[in-house]
Tab-separated table of C-alpha atoms and ligand atoms in Angstrom:
chain	number	residue	atom	x	y	z
U	1	UNK	CA	-0.004	-0.208	0.056
U	2	UNK	CA	1.387	3.315	-0.848
U	3	UNK	CA	0.072	6.878	0.718
U	4	UNK	CA	0.423	10.470	-0.623
U	5	UNK	CA	3.165	12.826	1.234
U	6	UNK	CA	2.371	16.576	0.356
U	7	UNK	CA	4.605	19.141	1.477
U	8	UNK	CA	2.295	22.276	0.758
U	9	UNK	CA	2.375	26.069	0.402
U	10	UNK	CA	3.474	26.299	-3.032
U	11	UNK	CA	1.265	28.074	-5.934
U	12	UNK	CA	0.280	25.706	-8.600
U	13	UNK	CA	1.648	27.070	-11.842
U	14	UNK	CA	2.143	25.805	-15.577
U	15	UNK	CA	-0.561	23.528	-17.822
U	16	UNK	CA	-1.951	20.526	-17.261
U	17	UNK	CA	-3.617	18.338	-20.197
U	18	UNK	CA	-6.773	16.441	-19.330
U	19	UNK	CA	-7.539	12.729	-19.937
U	20	UNK	CA	-10.962	11.412	-21.263
U	21	UNK	CA	-13.809	11.128	-18.445
U	22	UNK	CA	-13.708	8.092	-16.523
U	23	UNK	CA	-17.323	8.262	-16.171
U	24	UNK	CA	-17.458	7.737	-19.666
U	25	UNK	CA	-15.117	5.491	-20.232
U	26	UNK	CA	-16.392	2.785	-17.844
U	27	UNK	CA	-19.519	3.112	-19.771
U	28	UNK	CA	-18.143	2.945	-23.368
U	29	UNK	CA	-16.167	-0.062	-22.668
U	30	UNK	CA	-19.380	-2.223	-21.567
U	31	UNK	CA	-21.080	-0.576	-24.456
U	32	UNK	CA	-18.610	-2.048	-27.018
U	33	UNK	CA	-19.924	-5.802	-26.541
U	34	UNK	CA	-22.947	-4.934	-27.933
U	35	UNK	CA	-21.081	-4.738	-31.451
U	36	UNK	CA	-20.265	-7.738	-33.410
U	37	UNK	CA	-16.778	-6.509	-34.447
U	38	UNK	CA	-13.751	-4.107	-33.436
U	39	UNK	CA	-14.522	-0.776	-31.372
U	40	UNK	CA	-11.520	1.544	-31.069
U	41	UNK	CA	-11.642	3.792	-28.105
U	42	UNK	CA	-9.188	6.530	-28.043
U	43	UNK	CA	-8.482	9.452	-25.257
U	44	UNK	CA	-8.684	6.688	-22.587
U	45	UNK	CA	-7.590	7.598	-19.240
U	46	UNK	CA	-4.816	5.502	-17.468
U	47	UNK	CA	-7.199	4.460	-14.342
U	48	UNK	CA	-7.461	1.385	-12.172
U	49	UNK	CA	-11.229	1.359	-13.074
U	50	UNK	CA	-10.477	1.063	-16.853
U	51	UNK	CA	-8.099	-1.385	-15.935
U	52	UNK	CA	-11.009	-3.728	-14.161
U	53	UNK	CA	-13.295	-3.108	-16.883
U	54	UNK	CA	-10.705	-4.936	-19.239
U	55	UNK	CA	-10.390	-7.716	-17.402
U	56	UNK	CA	-14.131	-8.007	-17.253
U	57	UNK	CA	-14.481	-8.274	-20.859
U	58	UNK	CA	-11.698	-10.466	-20.998
U	59	UNK	CA	-13.391	-12.660	-18.517
U	60	UNK	CA	-16.332	-13.242	-21.091
U	61	UNK	CA	-14.004	-13.823	-24.158
U	62	UNK	CA	-13.269	-10.215	-25.912
U	63	UNK	CA	-9.696	-9.540	-27.210
U	64	UNK	CA	-8.939	-6.193	-25.372
U	65	UNK	CA	-5.586	-4.580	-26.514
U	66	UNK	CA	-4.499	-1.550	-24.346
U	67	UNK	CA	-1.708	0.732	-25.366
U	68	UNK	CA	-1.414	4.077	-24.279
U	69	UNK	CA	-5.010	6.194	-24.694
U	70	UNK	CA	-6.044	3.650	-27.203
U	71	UNK	CA	-8.275	0.456	-26.374
U	72	UNK	CA	-9.134	-1.985	-29.024
U	73	UNK	CA	-12.079	-4.230	-27.854
U	74	UNK	CA	-13.007	-7.172	-30.346
U	75	UNK	CA	-16.131	-8.617	-28.836
U	76	UNK	CA	-16.899	-11.088	-31.649
U	77	UNK	CA	-15.968	-13.982	-29.539
U	78	UNK	CA	-17.879	-12.830	-26.466
U	79	UNK	CA	-19.889	-15.449	-24.574
U	80	UNK	CA	-22.577	-15.075	-22.367
U	81	UNK	CA	-21.003	-16.280	-18.877
U	82	UNK	CA	-22.482	-15.266	-15.587
U	83	UNK	CA	-20.423	-13.234	-13.566
U	84	UNK	CA	-21.353	-13.365	-9.463
U	85	UNK	CA	-17.837	-12.784	-8.629
U	86	UNK	CA	-14.719	-11.627	-9.335
U	87	UNK	CA	-13.876	-8.331	-10.785
U	88	UNK	CA	-17.256	-6.904	-11.359
U	89	UNK	CA	-17.312	-6.766	-7.499
U	90	UNK	CA	-14.386	-4.314	-7.614
U	91	UNK	CA	-16.519	-1.782	-9.409
U	92	UNK	CA	-19.491	0.055	-9.015
U	93	UNK	CA	-19.976	0.617	-12.809
U	94	UNK	CA	-20.147	-3.041	-13.445
U	95	UNK	CA	-23.725	-2.386	-13.477
U	96	UNK	CA	-23.546	-1.494	-17.116
U	97	UNK	CA	-22.782	-5.246	-17.682
U	98	UNK	CA	-26.249	-5.550	-16.906
U	99	UNK	CA	-27.684	-3.440	-20.057
U	100	UNK	CA	-25.131	-4.725	-22.238
U	101	UNK	CA	-25.312	-8.115	-21.648
U	102	UNK	CA	-28.854	-8.135	-21.675
U	103	UNK	CA	-28.753	-6.106	-25.118
U	104	UNK	CA	-26.303	-8.631	-26.467
U	105	UNK	CA	-27.573	-11.947	-25.170
U	106	UNK	CA	-31.097	-11.189	-23.398
U	107	UNK	CA	-29.592	-12.699	-20.081
U	108	UNK	CA	-27.119	-11.673	-17.365
U	109	UNK	CA	-25.551	-12.839	-14.279
U	110	UNK	CA	-24.133	-9.879	-12.103
U	111	UNK	CA	-22.702	-9.605	-8.914
U	112	UNK	CA	-23.881	-6.547	-6.894
U	113	UNK	CA	-21.485	-3.624	-7.698
U	114	UNK	CA	-18.722	-2.617	-5.340
U	115	UNK	CA	-16.666	0.871	-5.610
U	116	UNK	CA	-16.975	4.457	-3.820
U	117	UNK	CA	-19.778	3.369	-1.321
U	118	UNK	CA	-19.998	6.907	0.446
U	119	UNK	CA	-23.612	6.003	1.021
U	120	UNK	CA	-26.117	3.433	-0.030
U	121	UNK	CA	-26.513	3.802	-3.582
U	122	UNK	CA	-29.691	2.022	-5.073
U	123	UNK	CA	-30.136	0.921	-8.790
U	124	UNK	CA	-33.924	0.775	-8.541
U	125	UNK	CA	-34.260	2.604	-11.380
U	126	UNK	CA	-31.732	0.454	-13.782
U	127	UNK	CA	-34.100	-2.580	-13.168
U	128	UNK	CA	-37.360	-0.535	-13.333
U	129	UNK	CA	-35.969	0.202	-16.948
U	130	UNK	CA	-34.890	-3.479	-17.493
U	131	UNK	CA	-38.371	-4.903	-16.572
U	132	UNK	CA	-40.257	-2.309	-18.585
U	133	UNK	CA	-38.323	-3.383	-21.690
U	134	UNK	CA	-39.476	-7.241	-20.694
U	135	UNK	CA	-36.895	-8.554	-18.671
U	136	UNK	CA	-37.362	-10.714	-15.601
U	137	UNK	CA	-35.043	-9.525	-12.721
U	138	UNK	CA	-34.382	-11.569	-9.344
U	139	UNK	CA	-31.428	-10.917	-6.614
U	140	UNK	CA	-30.210	-14.122	-5.990
U	141	UNK	CA	-27.208	-14.616	-3.130
U	142	UNK	CA	-26.120	-10.866	-3.913
U	143	UNK	CA	-26.273	-11.222	-7.512
U	144	UNK	CA	-28.665	-9.452	-10.088
U	145	UNK	CA	-30.187	-12.386	-12.874
U	146	UNK	CA	-31.363	-10.858	-15.800
U	147	UNK	CA	-33.484	-12.497	-18.383
U	148	UNK	CA	-35.629	-12.084	-21.294
U	149	UNK	CA	-37.532	-13.665	-24.155
U	150	UNK	CA	-37.372	-10.434	-26.011
U	151	UNK	CA	-36.673	-6.898	-25.158
U	152	UNK	CA	-39.208	-4.458	-26.519
U	153	UNK	CA	-39.372	-0.911	-26.623
U	154	UNK	CA	-41.319	1.069	-24.448
U	155	UNK	CA	-41.747	4.371	-22.653
U	156	UNK	CA	-39.868	4.529	-19.086
U	157	UNK	CA	-40.251	7.743	-16.893
U	158	UNK	CA	-37.162	7.632	-14.198
U	159	UNK	CA	-37.698	8.667	-10.804
U	160	UNK	CA	-34.378	10.252	-10.209
U	161	UNK	CA	-32.730	11.246	-13.299
U	162	UNK	CA	-30.006	8.790	-12.806
U	163	UNK	CA	-26.949	8.714	-14.707
U	164	UNK	CA	-26.581	5.094	-14.436
U	165	UNK	CA	-29.966	3.976	-15.329
U	166	UNK	CA	-30.379	6.344	-17.981
U	167	UNK	CA	-27.168	4.532	-19.767
U	168	UNK	CA	-28.200	1.168	-18.538
U	169	UNK	CA	-31.271	1.483	-20.468
U	170	UNK	CA	-29.885	2.894	-23.727
U	171	UNK	CA	-27.431	-0.273	-23.762
U	172	UNK	CA	-30.228	-2.720	-23.213
U	173	UNK	CA	-32.930	-0.858	-25.536
U	174	UNK	CA	-30.196	-0.243	-28.593
U	175	UNK	CA	-30.722	-3.717	-29.823
U	176	UNK	CA	-34.389	-4.220	-28.578
U	177	UNK	CA	-37.660	-4.418	-30.832
U	178	UNK	CA	-39.157	-1.378	-31.523
U	179	UNK	CA	-38.597	2.099	-29.984
U	180	UNK	CA	-37.833	2.949	-26.292
U	181	UNK	CA	-38.344	6.441	-25.013
U	182	UNK	CA	-36.577	7.520	-21.587
U	183	UNK	CA	-38.345	10.509	-19.823
U	184	UNK	CA	-36.673	12.150	-17.022
U	185	UNK	CA	-33.259	11.417	-18.255
U	186	UNK	CA	-30.384	12.556	-16.825
U	187	UNK	CA	-28.440	14.950	-19.031
U	188	UNK	CA	-24.762	14.673	-18.255
U	189	UNK	CA	-22.257	14.698	-20.721
U	190	UNK	CA	-21.300	11.288	-20.694
U	191	UNK	CA	-24.782	10.278	-21.342
U	192	UNK	CA	-24.149	12.348	-24.858
U	193	UNK	CA	-20.652	10.681	-24.982
U	194	UNK	CA	-22.444	6.847	-24.603
U	195	UNK	CA	-25.336	7.859	-27.248
U	196	UNK	CA	-22.361	9.292	-29.539
U	197	UNK	CA	-20.369	5.888	-29.218
U	198	UNK	CA	-23.738	3.402	-29.770
U	199	UNK	CA	-24.895	5.771	-33.078
U	200	UNK	CA	-21.309	5.138	-34.718
U	201	UNK	CA	-22.133	1.389	-33.878
U	202	UNK	CA	-25.076	1.596	-35.807
U	203	UNK	CA	-27.384	2.472	-33.276
U	204	UNK	CA	-30.621	5.434	-33.683
U	205	UNK	CA	-30.536	7.483	-30.620
U	206	UNK	CA	-31.833	10.852	-30.508
U	207	UNK	CA	-32.649	13.274	-27.777
U	208	UNK	CA	-29.270	12.327	-25.759
U	209	UNK	CA	-28.080	15.455	-23.338
U	210	UNK	CA	-31.954	16.450	-22.895
U	211	UNK	CA	-34.892	14.728	-20.759
U	212	UNK	CA	-36.364	12.537	-23.350
U	213	UNK	CA	-33.963	10.193	-25.319
U	214	UNK	CA	-35.713	8.066	-27.944
U	215	UNK	CA	-33.776	4.415	-28.835
U	216	UNK	CA	-35.092	3.154	-32.043
U	217	UNK	CA	-34.003	-0.502	-31.766
U	218	UNK	CA	-31.616	-2.284	-34.266
U	219	UNK	CA	-31.015	-6.051	-34.944
U	220	UNK	CA	-27.320	-5.276	-34.878
U	221	UNK	CA	-24.420	-3.059	-34.047
U	222	UNK	CA	-21.034	-2.711	-35.871
U	223	UNK	CA	-17.467	-1.936	-34.631
U	224	UNK	CA	-16.501	1.853	-35.043
U	225	UNK	CA	-13.680	4.040	-33.728
U	226	UNK	CA	-14.676	6.797	-30.879
U	227	UNK	CA	-12.596	9.426	-28.999
U	228	UNK	CA	-13.771	9.954	-25.423
U	229	UNK	CA	-14.590	13.190	-24.117
U	230	UNK	CA	-12.442	15.240	-21.486
U	231	UNK	CA	-12.678	14.122	-17.958
U	232	UNK	CA	-14.851	17.146	-16.651
U	233	UNK	CA	-14.247	16.398	-12.978
U	234	UNK	CA	-10.402	15.907	-13.161
U	235	UNK	CA	-10.476	19.246	-14.982
U	236	UNK	CA	-12.615	20.921	-12.256
U	237	UNK	CA	-10.497	19.309	-9.514
U	238	UNK	CA	-7.092	21.182	-11.030
U	239	UNK	CA	-8.954	24.416	-11.182
U	240	UNK	CA	-10.015	24.145	-7.794
U	241	UNK	CA	-6.080	23.245	-6.817
U	242	UNK	CA	-4.956	25.837	-8.730
U	243	UNK	CA	-7.289	28.622	-6.971
U	244	UNK	CA	-6.841	26.926	-3.515
U	245	UNK	CA	-3.085	27.443	-3.711
U	246	UNK	CA	-3.380	30.911	-5.455
U	247	UNK	CA	-1.611	29.576	-8.713
U	248	UNK	CA	-1.870	30.264	-11.916
U	249	UNK	CA	-2.575	27.233	-14.376
U	250	UNK	CA	-4.250	26.825	-17.587
U	251	UNK	CA	-6.141	23.280	-17.806
U	252	UNK	CA	-6.023	22.226	-21.338
U	253	UNK	CA	-7.813	19.535	-23.723
U	254	UNK	CA	-11.145	20.155	-21.774
U	255	UNK	CA	-14.529	21.337	-23.142
U	256	UNK	CA	-15.174	24.330	-21.097
U	257	UNK	CA	-19.193	24.154	-21.474
U	258	UNK	CA	-18.954	21.531	-19.454
U	259	UNK	CA	-17.189	23.188	-16.245
U	260	UNK	CA	-19.678	26.416	-16.639
U	261	UNK	CA	-21.168	26.079	-13.241
U	262	UNK	CA	-17.920	25.329	-11.243
U	263	UNK	CA	-16.399	28.426	-13.416
U	264	UNK	CA	-19.395	30.674	-12.529
U	265	UNK	CA	-18.847	29.597	-8.967
U	266	UNK	CA	-15.215	30.216	-8.466
U	267	UNK	CA	-15.932	33.507	-10.208
U	268	UNK	CA	-18.539	34.669	-7.665
U	269	UNK	CA	-15.661	33.638	-4.722
U	270	UNK	CA	-13.249	35.857	-6.821
U	271	UNK	CA	-11.178	33.480	-8.548
U	272	UNK	CA	-9.866	34.781	-11.865
U	273	UNK	CA	-10.803	32.703	-14.991
U	274	UNK	CA	-10.159	32.907	-18.539
U	275	UNK	CA	-11.865	30.570	-21.128
U	276	UNK	CA	-10.469	29.607	-24.470
U	277	UNK	CA	-11.752	26.962	-26.895
U	278	UNK	CA	-10.093	24.050	-25.408
U	279	UNK	CA	-8.843	25.568	-22.068
U	280	UNK	CA	-9.214	27.355	-18.869
U	281	UNK	CA	-6.872	29.531	-17.190
U	282	UNK	CA	-7.466	29.675	-13.594
U	283	UNK	CA	-5.548	32.514	-11.770
U	284	UNK	CA	-5.532	32.655	-7.767
U	285	UNK	CA	-5.958	35.688	-5.822
U	286	UNK	CA	-5.071	36.696	-2.547
U	287	UNK	CA	-8.396	36.595	-0.691
U	288	UNK	CA	-11.479	34.778	-1.656
U	289	UNK	CA	-15.054	35.578	-0.508
U	290	UNK	CA	-17.763	32.917	0.868
U	291	UNK	CA	-20.483	31.432	-1.413
U	292	UNK	CA	-22.843	29.156	-1.239
U	293	UNK	CA	-22.924	25.677	-3.345
U	294	UNK	CA	-25.448	23.456	-4.541
U	295	UNK	CA	-24.552	20.363	-5.892
U	296	UNK	CA	-27.374	19.208	-8.350
U	297	UNK	CA	-27.565	17.233	-11.438
U	298	UNK	CA	-25.917	18.479	-14.560
U	299	UNK	CA	-25.696	21.005	-15.522
U	300	UNK	CA	-25.541	22.173	-11.926
U	301	UNK	CA	-22.813	22.053	-10.030
U	302	UNK	CA	-21.405	18.456	-10.001
U	303	UNK	CA	-21.744	16.353	-6.913
U	304	UNK	CA	-18.236	15.060	-7.877
U	305	UNK	CA	-16.723	18.265	-7.196
U	306	UNK	CA	-18.442	18.964	-4.231
U	307	UNK	CA	-15.850	17.422	-1.853
U	308	UNK	CA	-12.901	19.240	-3.700
U	309	UNK	CA	-14.922	22.232	-3.306
U	310	UNK	CA	-15.332	21.963	0.475
U	311	UNK	CA	-11.274	22.256	0.737
U	312	UNK	CA	-11.183	25.549	-1.590
U	313	UNK	CA	-14.168	26.864	0.753
U	314	UNK	CA	-12.022	26.536	3.823
U	315	UNK	CA	-9.356	29.190	1.845
U	316	UNK	CA	-12.518	31.802	1.765
U	317	UNK	CA	-13.377	34.758	3.825
U	318	UNK	CA	-16.338	34.012	6.246
U	319	UNK	CA	-19.082	31.464	6.244
U	320	UNK	CA	-20.025	29.115	3.000
U	321	UNK	CA	-22.832	26.588	3.047
U	322	UNK	CA	-22.275	23.414	0.627
U	323	UNK	CA	-25.185	21.241	0.225
U	324	UNK	CA	-25.699	18.154	-1.874
U	325	UNK	CA	-28.751	17.329	-3.563
U	326	UNK	CA	-27.958	14.581	-5.495
U	327	UNK	CA	-26.287	12.210	-2.693
U	328	UNK	CA	-27.691	13.395	0.821
U	329	UNK	CA	-24.416	12.288	2.893
U	330	UNK	CA	-21.550	12.733	0.577
U	331	UNK	CA	-19.368	14.036	3.488
U	332	UNK	CA	-16.637	11.391	4.370
U	333	UNK	CA	-13.977	14.160	3.644
U	334	UNK	CA	-15.094	16.413	6.280
U	335	UNK	CA	-14.362	14.805	9.807
U	336	UNK	CA	-10.631	14.341	7.629
U	337	UNK	CA	-10.502	18.124	6.781
U	338	UNK	CA	-11.490	18.866	10.549
U	339	UNK	CA	-8.516	17.018	11.577
U	340	UNK	CA	-6.367	19.468	9.335
U	341	UNK	CA	-7.987	21.795	11.372
U	342	UNK	CA	-11.077	22.862	9.280
U	343	UNK	CA	-13.783	24.372	10.923
U	344	UNK	CA	-16.661	22.609	9.207
U	345	UNK	CA	-19.858	20.877	10.836
U	346	UNK	CA	-22.483	19.071	8.888
U	347	UNK	CA	-26.104	19.802	9.072
U	348	UNK	CA	-28.484	17.483	7.191
U	349	UNK	CA	-27.468	17.444	3.719
U	350	UNK	CA	-25.227	20.342	3.753
U	351	UNK	CA	-21.476	21.154	5.198
U	352	UNK	CA	-21.025	24.579	6.941
U	353	UNK	CA	-17.592	26.067	6.325
U	354	UNK	CA	-15.911	28.340	7.866
U	355	UNK	CA	-12.761	30.156	6.480
U	356	UNK	CA	-9.105	29.519	7.964
U	357	UNK	CA	-5.687	28.099	7.588
U	358	UNK	CA	-5.387	24.327	7.330
U	359	UNK	CA	-2.309	22.382	9.486
U	360	UNK	CA	-0.374	19.570	8.199
U	361	UNK	CA	-2.310	16.070	9.414
U	362	UNK	CA	-2.561	12.024	8.960
U	363	UNK	CA	-5.520	11.747	6.748
U	364	UNK	CA	-7.422	8.933	5.124
U	365	UNK	CA	-9.463	9.145	1.674
U	366	UNK	CA	-12.696	7.168	2.375
U	367	UNK	CA	-13.554	7.522	-1.350
U	368	UNK	CA	-12.371	8.735	-4.576
U	369	UNK	CA	-13.271	12.386	-4.730
U	370	UNK	CA	-12.705	12.694	-0.491
U	371	UNK	CA	-9.429	11.757	-1.745
U	372	UNK	CA	-9.241	14.724	-4.292
U	373	UNK	CA	-10.557	17.030	-1.292
U	374	UNK	CA	-7.646	16.263	0.936
U	375	UNK	CA	-4.928	16.291	-1.412
U	376	UNK	CA	-6.300	20.055	-2.293
U	377	UNK	CA	-6.002	20.575	1.127
U	378	UNK	CA	-2.508	19.313	1.938
U	379	UNK	CA	-1.393	21.790	-1.037
U	380	UNK	CA	-2.586	24.515	1.037
U	381	UNK	CA	-0.759	23.875	4.232
U	382	UNK	CA	2.286	25.881	4.682
U	383	UNK	CA	4.313	23.883	7.112
U	384	UNK	CA	4.834	20.516	7.416
U	385	UNK	CA	4.097	17.432	5.859
U	386	UNK	CA	0.249	15.987	4.922
U	387	UNK	CA	0.054	12.251	4.559
U	388	UNK	CA	-2.983	11.088	2.800
U	389	UNK	CA	-3.951	7.178	2.662
U	390	UNK	CA	-6.345	5.494	1.036
U	391	UNK	CA	-4.353	6.411	-2.419
U	392	UNK	CA	-6.277	3.127	-3.922
U	393	UNK	CA	-9.659	5.595	-4.286
U	394	UNK	CA	-7.836	8.446	-5.772
U	395	UNK	CA	-5.987	6.045	-8.269
U	396	UNK	CA	-9.653	5.155	-9.757
U	397	UNK	CA	-10.377	8.502	-11.104
U	398	UNK	CA	-6.909	10.828	-11.118
U	399	UNK	CA	-4.841	9.568	-14.296
U	400	UNK	CA	-1.163	10.796	-13.583
U	401	UNK	CA	-2.135	12.747	-10.405
U	402	UNK	CA	1.305	12.983	-8.745
U	403	UNK	CA	3.115	13.692	-12.218
U	404	UNK	CA	0.617	15.925	-13.098
U	405	UNK	CA	0.999	17.934	-9.438
U	406	UNK	CA	4.925	18.073	-9.657
U	407	UNK	CA	4.872	19.163	-12.901
U	408	UNK	CA	2.969	22.176	-11.744
U	409	UNK	CA	5.371	22.650	-9.355
U	410	UNK	CA	3.989	20.848	-6.100
U	411	UNK	CA	5.847	18.895	-3.894
U	412	UNK	CA	4.103	15.714	-4.101
U	413	UNK	CA	5.375	12.201	-3.901
U	414	UNK	CA	4.192	8.525	-3.253
U	415	UNK	CA	5.813	6.592	-0.396
U	416	UNK	CA	5.034	3.033	0.825
U	417	UNK	CA	2.873	2.783	3.771
Z	501	EPU	N1	-30.570	6.582	-7.643
Z	501	EPU	C1	-31.577	5.947	-6.994
Z	501	EPU	N2	-32.106	4.937	-7.748
Z	501	EPU	C2	-31.374	4.527	-8.771
Z	501	EPU	C3	-30.150	5.150	-9.319
Z	501	EPU	C4	-29.731	6.247	-8.523
Z	501	EPU	O1	-32.390	6.391	-6.079
Z	501	EPU	O2	-31.597	3.274	-9.471
Z	501	EPU	C5	-30.141	7.815	-6.849
Z	501	EPU	C6	-29.065	7.874	-6.180
Z	501	EPU	O3	-28.748	7.344	-4.639
Z	501	EPU	C7	-28.471	9.274	-6.168
Z	501	EPU	C8	-28.982	9.843	-7.429
Z	501	EPU	O4	-30.027	8.759	-8.063
Z	501	EPU	O5	-28.731	9.990	-5.231
Z	501	EPU	C9	-28.081	9.879	-8.656
Z	501	EPU	O6	-27.506	8.801	-8.939
Z	501	EPU	P1	-26.692	8.473	-10.415
Z	501	EPU	O7	-27.584	7.032	-10.825
Z	501	EPU	O8	-26.895	9.732	-11.372
Z	501	EPU	O9	-25.507	7.904	-9.957
Z	501	EPU	P2	-24.385	7.083	-10.491
Z	501	EPU	O10	-25.236	6.638	-12.230
Z	501	EPU	O11	-24.690	5.731	-9.743
Z	501	EPU	C10	-22.668	8.437	-11.739
Z	501	EPU	C11	-21.132	8.577	-11.670
Z	501	EPU	C12	-20.915	9.114	-10.179
Z	501	EPU	C13	-21.416	10.376	-10.128
Z	501	EPU	C14	-23.051	10.386	-10.510
Z	501	EPU	C15	-23.931	11.832	-10.034
Z	501	EPU	C16	-20.386	6.875	-12.776
Z	501	EPU	C17	-19.543	5.341	-12.383
Z	501	EPU	N3	-20.363	7.178	-11.535
Z	501	EPU	O12	-23.045	7.576	-10.342
Z	501	EPU	O13	-19.611	9.107	-10.170
Z	501	EPU	O14	-21.359	11.264	-8.593
Z	501	EPU	O15	-23.060	9.347	-11.251
Z	501	EPU	O16	-23.152	12.408	-11.106
Z	501	EPU	O17	-20.604	7.240	-13.947
Z	501	EPU	C18	-17.627	9.379	-8.843
Z	501	EPU	O18	-16.916	9.880	-10.159
Z	501	EPU	O19	-16.596	10.185	-8.314
Z	501	EPU	C19	-18.740	9.296	-9.065
Z	501	EPU	C20	-19.377	8.713	-7.628
């Protein structure tokens, strides 16, 4: 096991290039099994979650060749094999195997997902969608069993606009008979990315990115080549780190439109932000104003940036209130930040943050974004070395984090525990 060591107090300076999006990649890889021939994914992030997904596909008999930021997936020899255990258990997003296998084979057995369990994360909307398409779904000894004689298009209204359920239903419906309409669909950019891949494979999907998605089922899908969208959460994390250290960083290879909510909030605090076609420059200032933040579904402020934003708000004057309306209890970073001297209390689904300086401490990342929050907090500390354990969570979502931060001038290194 390794830990991250951070000797903070240095403003981040320079340029960082952002990799492809984790939350797209881990939906696009399973989507590839719906094709009958090779799918090539470009701009793939180098992350442990991506490696686990490659393992899952190989277990089914797909040929996976991963080199640098490109993955070639040949699913032509893939078989319908039950997956109650093994790598599916390591990953929350293995739930996409349900939609993809159901679409391809009309059956699947998938062990209930693992992953970042910052709070119970139900999958009832995924199951509601599969059942509406004609599948029988049962939970047997911790595995979800799905089976359908035939998948038939239908209208599905999601009670919550869930990213996972929207994508999973698209995967199953792409090869169903007839048209499926998803109402109250999630609108995150990753959903558009998955629809774009499926359409390049021969699917007929319209309306991705709006609350109504229409999927006209087709009998067969073919291979294609697709480039993954940039990771807006990694980009937002570097924006926050640049501001928190009063640095000056150009965040490159991004879609600035995907970052509108975080950009607006940071400007409201007094951070100087310049937008270009494919990059954003973030310049810190000596003093920031407190702000209130509400994490919502896209295009609202991303819940995945809520924890990193908590660390930035410790650097603002006065009291900020940060509420999460996507997850009610995503605050595992708070007790660790308090260990570093932060004045934060959690009330219901809000964190109330009083600005002040932080101290070096030994802290533990309990999930991916909590880990990012602790790294940012460590970067602001003037004296001493902050130690962050739970690095395996951070590796699930941040591509080349240590080398990127070092390139920006941070004194950060990995050390064996
Ligand atoms: N929900 C339900 N029932 C469902 C599905 C979701 O009640 O069947 C609820 C959840 O409990 C939550 C809300 O709906 O309160 C939104 O959940 P959603 O389904 O949108 O989340 P997800 O698809 O499981 C993805 C990302 C998360 C990100 C959320 C929200 C992946 C693999 N994960 O999760 O990413 O926080 O959308 O944007 O795409 C992360 O990257 O750190 C991460 C956790």
